[in-house]
CSV table of C-alpha atoms and ligand atoms in Angstrom, one decimal:
chain,number,residue,atom,x,y,z
J,1,MET,CA,157.8,-177.3,-109.7
J,2,ILE,CA,156.3,-178.2,-106.2
J,3,LYS,CA,152.6,-178.5,-106.6
J,4,PRO,CA,150.4,-177.0,-103.8
J,5,SER,CA,148.2,-179.2,-101.7
J,6,ILE,CA,144.7,-179.7,-103.0
J,7,TYR,CA,143.4,-179.6,-99.4
J,8,GLY,CA,144.0,-175.8,-99.4
J,9,LEU,CA,141.0,-175.1,-101.6
J,10,THR,CA,137.7,-174.4,-100.0
J,11,LEU,CA,134.7,-176.0,-101.8
J,12,ASP,CA,133.8,-172.7,-103.3
J,13,GLN,CA,137.4,-172.0,-104.4
J,14,MET,CA,137.7,-175.4,-106.1
J,15,GLY,CA,134.3,-174.9,-107.8
J,16,ALA,CA,135.4,-171.5,-109.1
J,17,TRP,CA,138.8,-172.9,-110.2
J,18,LEU,CA,137.2,-175.8,-112.2
J,19,GLU,CA,134.6,-173.4,-113.7
J,20,GLU,CA,137.4,-171.1,-114.9
J,21,LYS,CA,139.0,-174.1,-116.6
J,22,GLY,CA,135.8,-175.0,-118.4
J,23,HIS,CA,134.5,-177.7,-116.0
J,24,LYS,CA,131.2,-177.9,-114.1
J,25,LYS,CA,131.4,-176.3,-110.7
J,26,SER,CA,129.5,-179.3,-109.2
J,27,ARG,CA,132.5,-181.6,-109.9
J,28,ALA,CA,134.2,-180.0,-106.9
J,29,THR,CA,131.6,-181.6,-104.6
J,30,HIS,CA,132.3,-185.0,-106.2
J,31,VAL,CA,136.1,-184.5,-105.7
J,32,TRP,CA,135.5,-183.4,-102.1
J,33,GLU,CA,133.6,-186.6,-101.5
J,34,TRP,CA,136.6,-188.7,-102.5
J,35,LEU,CA,139.0,-186.5,-100.6
J,36,TYR,CA,137.3,-186.1,-97.3
J,37,ARG,CA,134.8,-189.0,-97.0
J,38,ARG,CA,136.5,-191.8,-98.8
J,39,ARG,CA,139.9,-190.2,-98.1
J,40,VAL,CA,141.8,-191.5,-101.2
J,41,THR,CA,145.4,-190.3,-101.5
J,42,GLU,CA,145.8,-190.5,-105.3
J,43,PHE,CA,143.7,-188.8,-108.0
J,44,ASP,CA,143.4,-192.0,-110.0
J,45,GLN,CA,141.6,-193.6,-107.1
J,46,MET,CA,138.7,-191.2,-107.6
J,47,GLU,CA,136.2,-193.4,-109.6
J,48,GLU,CA,133.4,-191.9,-111.7
J,49,VAL,CA,135.0,-188.5,-111.7
J,50,ASN,CA,135.5,-187.0,-115.2
J,51,LYS,CA,139.0,-188.1,-116.4
J,52,GLU,CA,139.9,-184.7,-117.9
J,53,CYS,CA,138.9,-183.0,-114.7
J,54,LEU,CA,141.2,-185.3,-112.7
J,55,GLN,CA,144.0,-184.9,-115.1
J,56,LEU,CA,143.7,-181.1,-114.8
J,57,LEU,CA,143.7,-181.3,-111.0
J,58,SER,CA,146.6,-183.6,-110.8
J,59,ASP,CA,148.6,-181.4,-113.2
J,60,HIS,CA,148.2,-178.5,-110.7
J,61,PHE,CA,147.8,-180.0,-107.2
J,62,SER,CA,149.1,-182.8,-105.0
J,63,ILE,CA,147.1,-184.7,-102.5
J,64,GLN,CA,150.1,-185.7,-100.5
J,65,THR,CA,152.7,-183.0,-99.8
J,66,LEU,CA,153.7,-184.0,-96.2
J,67,THR,CA,155.8,-187.1,-95.4
J,68,GLU,CA,156.0,-188.6,-92.0
J,69,HIS,CA,159.5,-188.2,-90.6
J,70,THR,CA,159.0,-189.5,-87.0
J,71,ARG,CA,156.1,-190.7,-84.9
J,72,GLN,CA,156.2,-190.9,-81.1
J,73,GLU,CA,153.5,-192.7,-79.2
J,74,SER,CA,152.9,-192.0,-75.5
J,75,ILE,CA,151.5,-194.6,-73.1
J,76,ASP,CA,148.4,-192.3,-72.7
J,77,GLY,CA,147.6,-192.7,-76.4
J,78,THR,CA,149.0,-189.3,-77.4
J,79,ILE,CA,150.7,-189.5,-80.8
J,80,LYS,CA,153.2,-186.8,-81.9
J,81,PHE,CA,154.0,-186.7,-85.6
J,82,LEU,CA,156.9,-184.9,-87.1
J,83,PHE,CA,156.2,-184.2,-90.8
J,84,ARG,CA,158.5,-183.1,-93.5
J,85,LEU,CA,157.1,-180.4,-95.8
J,86,SER,CA,157.8,-180.5,-99.6
J,87,ASP,CA,160.6,-177.9,-99.1
J,88,GLY,CA,162.3,-180.0,-96.4
J,89,ASN,CA,161.1,-178.1,-93.4
J,90,LEU,CA,159.9,-180.0,-90.4
J,91,ILE,CA,156.6,-179.4,-88.5
J,92,GLU,CA,154.8,-181.1,-85.6
J,93,THR,CA,151.2,-182.3,-85.2
J,94,VAL,CA,149.8,-183.9,-82.1
J,95,LEU,CA,146.9,-186.3,-81.6
J,96,MET,CA,145.4,-186.3,-78.1
J,97,ARG,CA,142.8,-188.6,-76.7
J,98,HIS,CA,140.2,-187.1,-74.3
J,99,LYS,CA,137.0,-188.4,-72.8
J,100,PHE,CA,135.1,-186.1,-75.2
J,101,GLY,CA,136.9,-187.3,-78.3
J,102,LEU,CA,140.1,-187.0,-80.3
J,103,SER,CA,141.7,-183.7,-80.8
J,104,VAL,CA,144.5,-182.7,-83.1
J,105,CYS,CA,146.9,-179.8,-82.4
J,106,VAL,CA,148.1,-178.2,-85.7
J,107,THR,CA,151.1,-176.1,-86.7
J,108,THR,CA,150.6,-172.9,-88.7
J,109,GLN,CA,154.1,-171.6,-89.3
J,110,VAL,CA,157.6,-172.9,-89.6
J,111,GLY,CA,159.0,-171.3,-86.5
J,112,CYS,CA,157.5,-168.3,-84.7
J,113,ASN,CA,158.5,-164.7,-84.7
J,114,ILE,CA,156.8,-163.8,-81.4
J,115,GLY,CA,159.7,-165.4,-79.5
J,116,CYS,CA,158.1,-165.9,-76.1
J,117,SER,CA,160.8,-166.5,-73.5
J,118,PHE,CA,159.5,-169.9,-72.3
J,119,CYS,CA,158.5,-171.5,-75.7
J,120,ALA,CA,160.4,-174.1,-77.8
J,121,SER,CA,158.7,-173.0,-81.0
J,122,GLY,CA,159.9,-169.4,-80.7
J,123,LEU,CA,163.6,-170.6,-80.5
J,124,LEU,CA,163.5,-170.8,-84.3
J,125,LYS,CA,162.5,-167.7,-86.1
J,126,LYS,CA,159.7,-168.0,-88.6
J,127,SER,CA,161.0,-169.2,-91.9
J,128,ARG,CA,157.6,-169.2,-93.6
J,129,ASP,CA,153.9,-169.5,-93.2
J,130,LEU,CA,152.2,-172.8,-93.9
J,131,SER,CA,149.7,-172.8,-96.7
J,132,SER,CA,146.1,-173.6,-95.8
J,133,GLY,CA,146.5,-176.9,-97.6
J,134,GLU,CA,149.5,-177.8,-95.4
J,135,ILE,CA,147.5,-177.1,-92.3
J,136,VAL,CA,144.5,-179.2,-93.5
J,137,GLU,CA,146.8,-182.0,-94.6
J,138,GLN,CA,148.0,-182.4,-91.0
J,139,ILE,CA,144.5,-183.3,-90.0
J,140,MET,CA,144.1,-185.6,-93.0
J,141,LYS,CA,147.4,-187.4,-92.2
J,142,VAL,CA,146.2,-188.1,-88.6
J,143,GLN,CA,142.8,-189.2,-89.9
J,144,LEU,CA,144.4,-191.5,-92.4
J,145,HIS,CA,146.6,-193.0,-89.6
J,146,LEU,CA,143.4,-193.6,-87.6
J,147,ASP,CA,141.7,-195.1,-90.7
J,148,SER,CA,144.7,-197.5,-91.1
J,149,MET,CA,144.1,-198.7,-87.5
J,150,GLY,CA,140.6,-199.8,-88.5
J,151,THR,CA,138.9,-198.7,-85.3
J,152,GLY,CA,136.6,-196.2,-87.1
J,153,GLU,CA,137.8,-193.4,-84.9
J,154,ARG,CA,137.4,-189.8,-86.2
J,155,VAL,CA,139.2,-186.6,-85.4
J,156,SER,CA,136.5,-184.6,-83.6
J,157,HIS,CA,138.3,-181.5,-82.2
J,158,ILE,CA,141.0,-179.2,-83.4
J,159,VAL,CA,143.3,-176.9,-81.5
J,160,VAL,CA,145.4,-174.4,-83.4
J,161,MET,CA,148.1,-174.4,-80.8
J,162,GLY,CA,151.1,-176.0,-82.5
J,163,ILE,CA,154.2,-174.2,-83.8
J,164,GLY,CA,153.5,-170.6,-84.9
J,165,GLU,CA,151.2,-167.7,-84.3
J,166,PRO,CA,148.0,-168.4,-86.2
J,167,PHE,CA,147.0,-164.7,-86.4
J,168,ASP,CA,150.3,-163.9,-88.1
J,169,ASN,CA,149.1,-166.3,-90.9
J,170,TYR,CA,145.5,-165.1,-90.8
J,171,GLN,CA,144.3,-165.7,-94.3
J,172,ASN,CA,145.6,-169.3,-94.5
J,173,MET,CA,144.3,-170.1,-91.0
J,174,SER,CA,140.9,-168.8,-92.1
J,175,ASP,CA,140.8,-170.9,-95.2
J,176,PHE,CA,141.9,-173.9,-93.2
J,177,ILE,CA,139.0,-173.4,-90.8
J,178,ARG,CA,136.5,-173.1,-93.7
J,179,VAL,CA,137.8,-176.4,-95.2
J,180,VAL,CA,137.6,-178.4,-92.0
J,181,LYS,CA,134.2,-177.0,-91.0
J,182,ASP,CA,132.5,-177.7,-94.3
J,183,HIS,CA,129.6,-180.1,-94.0
J,184,LYS,CA,130.6,-181.7,-97.3
J,185,GLY,CA,134.1,-182.4,-96.0
J,186,LEU,CA,135.3,-183.3,-92.5
J,187,ALA,CA,132.4,-181.4,-90.9
J,188,ILE,CA,134.1,-180.5,-87.7
J,189,GLY,CA,131.9,-178.1,-85.7
J,190,GLY,CA,133.0,-174.6,-84.9
J,191,ARG,CA,132.5,-175.3,-81.2
J,192,HIS,CA,135.1,-178.1,-81.5
J,193,ILE,CA,137.8,-175.8,-83.0
J,194,THR,CA,139.9,-173.5,-80.9
J,195,VAL,CA,142.5,-171.0,-82.2
J,196,SER,CA,145.1,-169.7,-79.7
J,197,THR,CA,146.8,-166.4,-80.1
J,198,SER,CA,149.6,-164.6,-78.2
J,199,GLY,CA,147.3,-161.6,-78.4
J,200,LEU,CA,147.5,-159.8,-81.8
J,201,ALA,CA,144.8,-157.2,-80.9
J,202,GLY,CA,144.0,-156.1,-84.5
J,203,LYS,CA,143.5,-159.6,-85.6
J,204,ILE,CA,141.4,-160.5,-82.6
J,205,LYS,CA,139.0,-157.7,-83.8
J,206,GLU,CA,139.1,-159.0,-87.4
J,207,PHE,CA,138.3,-162.5,-86.0
J,208,ALA,CA,135.4,-161.1,-84.1
J,209,ASP,CA,134.0,-159.6,-87.2
J,210,SER,CA,134.5,-162.8,-89.3
J,211,ASP,CA,132.1,-165.6,-90.0
J,212,LEU,CA,134.5,-168.2,-88.8
J,213,ASN,CA,132.6,-168.9,-85.5
J,214,VAL,CA,135.2,-170.9,-83.7
J,215,ASN,CA,136.6,-170.6,-80.2
J,216,LEU,CA,139.3,-168.2,-79.2
J,217,ALA,CA,142.0,-168.8,-76.6
J,218,VAL,CA,144.4,-166.0,-75.6
J,219,SER,CA,147.9,-166.6,-74.1
J,220,LEU,CA,148.0,-164.1,-71.3
J,221,HIS,CA,150.4,-165.8,-68.9
J,222,ALA,CA,150.8,-162.7,-66.6
J,223,PRO,CA,148.3,-160.2,-65.0
J,224,ASN,CA,150.4,-157.0,-65.4
J,225,ASN,CA,152.5,-155.4,-68.0
J,226,ASP,CA,155.9,-155.6,-66.2
J,227,LEU,CA,155.6,-159.3,-65.8
J,228,ARG,CA,154.1,-160.0,-69.1
J,229,THR,CA,156.7,-158.0,-71.0
J,230,ARG,CA,159.4,-160.0,-69.1
J,231,ILE,CA,157.8,-163.3,-70.3
J,232,MET,CA,156.4,-162.3,-73.7
J,233,LYS,CA,158.2,-159.5,-75.5
J,234,ILE,CA,155.1,-159.0,-77.7
J,235,ASN,CA,153.6,-157.2,-74.7
J,236,LYS,CA,155.8,-154.2,-75.4
J,237,ALA,CA,154.0,-153.6,-78.7
J,238,ILE,CA,150.6,-154.8,-77.5
J,239,PRO,CA,150.3,-154.2,-73.8
J,240,ILE,CA,147.5,-155.7,-71.7
J,241,GLU,CA,145.2,-152.6,-72.0
J,242,LYS,CA,145.3,-152.9,-75.8
J,243,LEU,CA,144.7,-156.7,-75.6
J,244,MET,CA,141.8,-156.2,-73.1
J,245,ASP,CA,140.3,-153.6,-75.4
J,246,ALA,CA,140.4,-156.1,-78.3
J,247,LEU,CA,138.8,-158.8,-76.0
J,248,GLU,CA,136.0,-156.3,-75.0
J,249,TYR,CA,135.3,-155.8,-78.7
J,250,TYR,CA,135.3,-159.6,-79.2
J,251,TRP,CA,132.9,-160.1,-76.3
J,252,ASP,CA,130.6,-157.4,-77.4
J,253,LYS,CA,130.5,-158.7,-80.9
J,254,THR,CA,130.2,-162.4,-80.3
J,255,ASN,CA,129.1,-162.9,-76.7
J,256,ARG,CA,131.3,-166.0,-76.8
J,257,ARG,CA,133.4,-167.4,-73.9
J,258,ILE,CA,137.2,-167.2,-74.4
J,259,THR,CA,139.9,-169.3,-72.8
J,260,VAL,CA,142.6,-167.3,-71.0
J,261,GLU,CA,145.7,-169.4,-71.1
J,262,TYR,CA,148.1,-169.0,-68.1
J,263,ILE,CA,151.3,-171.1,-67.9
J,264,LEU,CA,152.4,-171.4,-64.3
J,265,LEU,CA,156.1,-170.7,-64.0
J,266,LYS,CA,157.7,-171.4,-60.6
J,267,ASP,CA,158.2,-168.2,-58.5
J,268,VAL,CA,157.6,-166.0,-61.6
J,269,ASN,CA,153.9,-165.7,-62.1
J,270,ASP,CA,152.4,-168.3,-59.8
J,271,GLN,CA,151.9,-166.5,-56.5
J,272,PRO,CA,148.5,-165.8,-54.9
J,273,GLU,CA,148.9,-162.0,-55.6
J,274,HIS,CA,149.2,-162.8,-59.3
J,275,ALA,CA,145.9,-164.8,-59.1
J,276,LEU,CA,144.2,-161.9,-57.4
J,277,GLU,CA,145.5,-159.5,-60.0
J,278,LEU,CA,144.3,-161.8,-62.7
J,279,ALA,CA,140.8,-162.1,-61.1
J,280,GLU,CA,140.6,-158.3,-61.0
J,281,LEU,CA,141.4,-158.1,-64.7
J,282,LEU,CA,138.6,-160.5,-65.6
J,283,LYS,CA,135.9,-160.1,-63.0
J,284,HIS,CA,133.7,-157.8,-65.0
J,285,ARG,CA,133.5,-160.5,-67.7
J,286,ARG,CA,133.6,-163.5,-65.4
J,287,ASN,CA,130.8,-165.3,-67.3
J,288,LEU,CA,132.7,-164.9,-70.6
J,289,ALA,CA,136.2,-166.1,-69.6
J,290,ILE,CA,137.6,-169.3,-68.4
J,291,VAL,CA,141.1,-169.4,-67.1
J,292,ASN,CA,143.1,-172.5,-68.2
J,293,LEU,CA,146.1,-173.1,-65.9
J,294,ILE,CA,148.9,-174.8,-67.9
J,295,PRO,CA,151.6,-176.7,-66.1
J,296,TYR,CA,154.9,-175.7,-67.7
J,297,ASN,CA,156.7,-178.2,-69.9
J,298,PRO,CA,160.4,-177.5,-69.2
J,299,VAL,CA,162.4,-176.6,-72.3
J,300,ASP,CA,166.2,-177.3,-72.2
J,301,GLU,CA,167.1,-173.9,-73.7
J,302,HIS,CA,164.9,-172.0,-71.2
J,303,SER,CA,166.4,-173.3,-68.0
J,304,GLN,CA,165.5,-170.1,-66.1
J,305,TYR,CA,161.9,-171.4,-65.9
J,306,GLN,CA,160.7,-174.4,-63.9
J,307,ARG,CA,157.3,-175.9,-63.4
J,308,SER,CA,155.3,-174.6,-60.4
J,309,GLU,CA,155.0,-176.9,-57.4
J,310,LYS,CA,151.7,-178.7,-57.0
J,311,ASP,CA,150.8,-176.6,-53.9
J,312,SER,CA,151.3,-173.4,-55.8
J,313,ILE,CA,149.0,-174.6,-58.6
J,314,THR,CA,146.4,-175.6,-56.1
J,315,SER,CA,146.5,-172.3,-54.2
J,316,PHE,CA,146.4,-170.3,-57.5
J,317,TYR,CA,143.4,-172.3,-58.6
J,318,ASP,CA,141.7,-171.9,-55.2
J,319,THR,CA,142.3,-168.1,-55.2
J,320,LEU,CA,140.7,-167.7,-58.6
J,321,LYS,CA,137.8,-169.9,-57.5
J,322,LYS,CA,137.2,-167.8,-54.4
J,323,GLN,CA,137.0,-164.8,-56.7
J,324,ASN,CA,134.3,-166.6,-58.7
J,325,ILE,CA,136.5,-166.9,-61.8
J,326,SER,CA,135.9,-170.1,-63.8
J,327,VAL,CA,139.2,-172.0,-63.9
J,328,SER,CA,140.5,-175.4,-65.1
J,329,VAL,CA,143.9,-177.0,-65.0
J,330,ARG,CA,145.1,-178.4,-68.3
J,331,LEU,CA,145.5,-182.1,-68.3
J,332,GLU,CA,148.8,-183.1,-69.6
J,333,HIS,CA,149.3,-185.4,-72.6
J,334,GLY,CA,152.3,-187.3,-73.7
J,335,THR,CA,154.6,-186.2,-70.9
J,336,ASP,CA,156.8,-189.3,-71.6
J,337,ILE,CA,157.4,-188.0,-75.2
J,338,ASP,CA,158.7,-184.5,-76.1
J,339,ALA,CA,155.4,-183.0,-75.1
J,340,ALA,CA,155.7,-179.2,-75.4
J,341,CYS,CA,154.9,-178.2,-79.0
J,342,GLY,CA,158.1,-177.3,-80.8
J,343,GLN,CA,160.3,-179.6,-78.7
J,344,LEU,CA,160.4,-182.5,-81.0
J,345,ARG,CA,161.1,-180.3,-84.0
J,346,SER,CA,163.9,-178.3,-82.3
J,347,LYS,CA,165.4,-181.6,-81.0
J,348,GLN,CA,165.4,-183.1,-84.4
J,349,ILE,CA,166.9,-180.0,-86.0
J,350,LYS,CA,169.6,-180.1,-83.3
J,351,LYS,CA,170.2,-183.7,-84.1
J,352,ASP,CA,170.4,-182.9,-87.8
J,353,VAL,CA,172.8,-180.0,-87.2
J,354,ASP,CA,175.0,-182.1,-84.8
J,355,GLY,CA,174.9,-185.0,-87.3
J,356,SER,CA,176.2,-182.8,-90.1
J,357,ARG,CA,178.8,-181.3,-87.7
J,358,GLU,CA,179.9,-184.8,-86.9
J,359,LYS,CA,180.1,-185.6,-90.6
J,360,VAL,CA,182.2,-182.5,-91.2
J,361,LEU,CA,184.5,-183.4,-88.4
J,362,SER,CA,185.0,-187.0,-89.4
P,401,SAH,N1,151.2,-168.9,-80.8
P,401,SAH,C1,150.0,-169.2,-80.2
P,401,SAH,C2,149.6,-170.6,-80.4
P,401,SAH,C3,150.7,-171.6,-80.2
P,401,SAH,S1,151.3,-171.8,-78.6
P,401,SAH,C4,150.0,-168.8,-78.7
P,401,SAH,O1,151.0,-168.4,-78.2
P,401,SAH,O2,148.9,-168.8,-78.2
P,401,SAH,C5,150.0,-172.7,-77.7
P,401,SAH,C6,150.0,-172.6,-76.2
P,401,SAH,O3,151.1,-173.3,-75.7
P,401,SAH,C7,150.2,-171.2,-75.8
P,401,SAH,O4,149.4,-170.8,-74.7
P,401,SAH,C8,151.7,-171.2,-75.3
P,401,SAH,O5,151.9,-170.2,-74.4
P,401,SAH,C9,151.8,-172.6,-74.7
P,401,SAH,N2,153.1,-173.1,-74.5
P,401,SAH,C10,154.3,-172.7,-75.2
P,401,SAH,N3,155.4,-173.3,-74.7
P,401,SAH,C11,154.9,-174.0,-73.6
P,401,SAH,C12,155.6,-174.8,-72.7
P,401,SAH,N4,156.9,-175.0,-72.7
P,401,SAH,N5,154.8,-175.4,-71.7
P,401,SAH,C13,153.5,-175.3,-71.7
P,401,SAH,N6,152.8,-174.5,-72.5
P,401,SAH,C14,153.5,-173.9,-73.5
P,402,SF4,FE1,155.1,-168.2,-80.7
P,402,SF4,FE2,153.0,-169.0,-79.2
P,402,SF4,FE3,155.5,-169.9,-78.8
P,402,SF4,FE4,154.9,-167.4,-78.2
P,402,SF4,S1,154.0,-169.3,-77.2
P,402,SF4,S2,156.8,-168.2,-79.3
P,402,SF4,S3,153.5,-166.9,-79.8
P,402,SF4,S4,154.2,-170.3,-80.6
């Protein structure tokens, strides 16, 4: 039997679980201290914790369920990890270095069913959701790597922007956030955590009503329905009006700023008229939206798309600025390694498939 990751339990859930099995609830705090502060990787390294309690936990849970398959390091300090899950599936996690700290981009699903036409992750249909523990463990694996370097560096920010649609795995994503935010654990502040969605309107409202209090980013990528449906087929089911309605609800409820993600695709959505249309869409909420322009990372399988020219990016940026829309251009990380999320995984799977084909042929 494959045991689930212990990192999947919030402190309350672990306390309740222990209590149900006849142990003191407070032992959970003690176990958490060893897991997240001292960061041991084996139950028998947890000193001074009741032995029966540890036996019980190790009978039901594992601390390590991910194994490192490949690690690529970029000259800019970005590290991309390819992890193997206990069922053999591969996922990606990326560590990025910024002026403001170290951020980790996590994966939430094996593949993605949204299938956006420009994205490497969507090339492979979702085979399953990740458990909350598997999402937390990605952060822990990166933190353990940093610990092993002996520099005392800490993961300070999290972006839920790896493979998958986090709002299509809502419950596990929420538990993950509760674990990493907890002051008794990694204590990563809600303002340092951003969840990105392709725009699942119902879930955006649920998120607005929740107590998660983390940042929201929305992948818009086009300012009108015709164009957005062409790029993202989800727009057929959830058109821009429905998405904007959910965002209005979110703004009313939280008064928080959201990031509007906009990938610039050459001659597709990068013209000044698109920037004007985008400004029109956001102008009534201009103090609560910041547009993040994303230079496109070319994906072999999506050769119909190219990255926009520098001049087009600049003029798009300037047009938005002139309309008093807050805008930034995403800094790129790890362009010398397979930078776009999902690329390393799809390349590895291709290699594995080709490898087995070669084996069959020889
Ligand atoms: N499914 C969620 C989160 C994961 S994708 C979402 O779509 O928002 C995270 C971000 O990376 C999204 O804005 C997505 O559009 C963007 N992205 C996907 N493929 C990309 C590529 N090849 N180049 C640049 N950004 C890409
Ligand atoms: Fe899925 Fe996001 Fe990629 Fe679209 S951009 S296919 S939603 S991971």
